[in-house]
Amino acid sequence: MSNPNQLYLLADHIKLSLLERQRAQSLNLDGDSKDGHISRSLDQFRDGLAALDKEQKRLEEAGDEDGALTIGDALPTLQKQYNDLTSQFHGFSSPSTTSTLTHPNDPALSPDFEHATTSPTSPTGAEPIAPASSSTSASNLRPKGVRTVSKSVRFSDNPLSPADPDLEAAQEQLFGARYRDNPALDGEGYRDEADGMTNTQIHAYHQQILDQQDAQLDVLGASIARQRELSMQIGDELDEHVAMLDDVDAVVDRHQGRLDRARRQVGRITRAVGESKQMIAIIVLIIVLVLLIAILK
């Protein structure tokens, strides 16, 4: 990964992961589950910086001053962000590292950073965890003219049932029984059930309803846990694909370097052939001149 824009994007990804971990810890949730993913991302960031440094040296040797200057301008900023993010990951916080953590490289990610730096503990809204700002950074990674489409999720208590019974059975086996706020709409209501009951019977009936609600909540919790495990598996699969794409990128960069060296060698051979042709022409002209002088005498 020898592209500064890719490293800026990776840095924003690490910042969001660290902010989500802090947010989970502030809510007394398990925020350490992402430590392995963040550690791998930091290692990938470090390897990218090393590759970027090698690319700068290669461009300097090739005479590409503009490319080397572009990498040289971005390298100190990326190195500082790597050091600050590593300090934040190991628990060493300072105003400088906090500023790096809460400021995205891509201004288009400012809403995501604002969401990650807020906590839903306040009754009036969101309470910020750390001061976040949407200031303009050094590089804008999103192409101009591209609109950000807001995504929303809608939940329905009575979704349409699939027409295929086998599909419905497979979904129920995978995700469990569908949860509803009132699964027995066609049954008797509370007034009909409680009509004619004594206080003791009404209390027992209330307890039965609470037990049924607890059982339904347990089913819902199990379904959410399965969906969480499925999401984690998808995330791991995406990480593997990202690693594969990075390997492909490294191979492409290596072959590009070989093509550049071959192109320079072909240029040197072409210049040498041109110079040899000129020397042969001079020698032939000298021989012709000597023959003319000999004949005229």
Coordinates of N, CA and C in Angstrom, one line a residue, residues 7-8 11 14-15 18 42 45-46 49 52 72-88 92 94-103 105:
L7 N -3.7 5.3 2.8 CA -3.2 5.4 4.2 C -4.1 6.4 4.9
Y8 N -4.5 7.5 4.3 CA -5.4 8.4 5.0 C -6.7 7.7 5.3
A11 N -6.3 5.4 8.1 CA -6.2 6.1 9.4 C -7.6 6.5 9.9
I14 N -9.2 3.4 11.4 CA -8.7 3.1 12.7 C -9.2 4.1 13.8
K15 N -9.4 5.4 13.4 CA -9.9 6.4 14.3 C -11.3 6.1 14.7
L18 N -11.3 3.2 17.1 CA -10.9 3.6 18.5 C -12.0 4.4 19.2
L42 N -3.4 -1.3 12.6 CA -2.2 -0.5 12.9 C -0.9 -1.2 12.3
F45 N -1.1 -0.2 8.8 CA -0.7 1.2 8.6 C 0.8 1.3 8.7
R46 N 1.5 0.6 9.6 CA 3.0 0.7 9.7 C 3.6 0.2 8.5
L49 N 3.4 2.7 5.7 CA 4.3 3.8 5.9 C 5.7 3.4 5.4
L52 N 5.6 3.3 1.7 CA 5.6 4.7 1.1 C 7.0 5.3 1.2
G72 N 6.7 13.0 0.0 CA 7.4 13.6 1.2 C 6.5 14.6 2.0
D73 N 5.6 15.2 1.3 CA 4.6 16.1 2.0 C 3.7 15.3 2.9
A74 N 3.2 14.2 2.4 CA 2.2 13.4 3.1 C 2.8 12.5 4.2
L75 N 4.1 12.1 4.1 CA 4.7 11.1 5.0 C 4.8 11.6 6.4
P76 N 5.2 12.8 6.7 CA 5.3 13.2 8.1 C 3.9 13.3 8.8
T77 N 2.9 13.7 8.1 CA 1.5 13.8 8.7 C 1.0 12.4 9.0
L78 N 1.3 11.4 8.0 CA 0.8 10.1 8.3 C 1.6 9.4 9.4
Q79 N 2.9 9.7 9.5 CA 3.7 9.1 10.6 C 3.2 9.6 11.9
K80 N 2.9 10.9 12.0 CA 2.4 11.5 13.3 C 1.0 10.9 13.6
Q81 N 0.2 10.7 12.7 CA -1.1 10.0 13.0 C -0.9 8.6 13.4
Y82 N 0.0 7.9 12.8 CA 0.3 6.5 13.3 C 0.8 6.5 14.7
N83 N 1.7 7.4 15.1 CA 2.2 7.5 16.5 C 1.1 7.8 17.4
D84 N 0.2 8.8 17.1 CA -0.9 9.2 18.0 C -1.9 8.1 18.1
L85 N -2.2 7.4 17.0 CA -3.2 6.3 17.1 C -2.7 5.1 17.9
T86 N -1.4 4.9 17.8 CA -0.8 3.8 18.5 C -0.8 4.1 20.0
S87 N -0.5 5.4 20.4 CA -0.6 5.8 21.8 C -2.0 5.7 22.3
Q88 N -3.0 6.1 21.5 CA -4.4 6.0 22.0 C -4.8 4.5 22.1
F92 N -2.4 5.7 26.2 CA -1.7 6.9 26.5 C -2.3 8.0 25.7
S94 N -3.3 12.1 25.2 CA -2.8 13.5 25.4 C -3.7 14.4 24.5
P95 N -3.6 15.7 24.7 CA -4.4 16.6 23.9 C -4.0 16.4 22.4
S96 N -2.8 16.2 22.1 CA -2.4 16.0 20.7 C -3.0 14.8 20.1
T97 N -2.9 13.6 20.8 CA -3.4 12.4 20.3 C -5.0 12.5 20.2
T98 N -5.6 13.1 21.2 CA -7.1 13.3 21.1 C -7.5 14.1 19.9
S99 N -6.7 15.2 19.6 CA -7.1 16.0 18.4 C -6.9 15.2 17.2
T100 N -5.9 14.3 17.1 CA -5.7 13.5 15.9 C -6.8 12.5 15.8
L101 N -7.3 11.9 17.0 CA -8.3 10.9 17.0 C -9.7 11.4 16.5
T102 N -10.0 12.7 16.9 CA -11.3 13.2 16.6 C -11.4 14.0 15.4
H103 N -10.4 14.1 14.6 CA -10.4 14.9 13.3 C -10.2 14.0 12.2
N105 N -9.5 12.7 8.3 CA -8.8 13.2 7.1 C -9.7 13.6 6.0

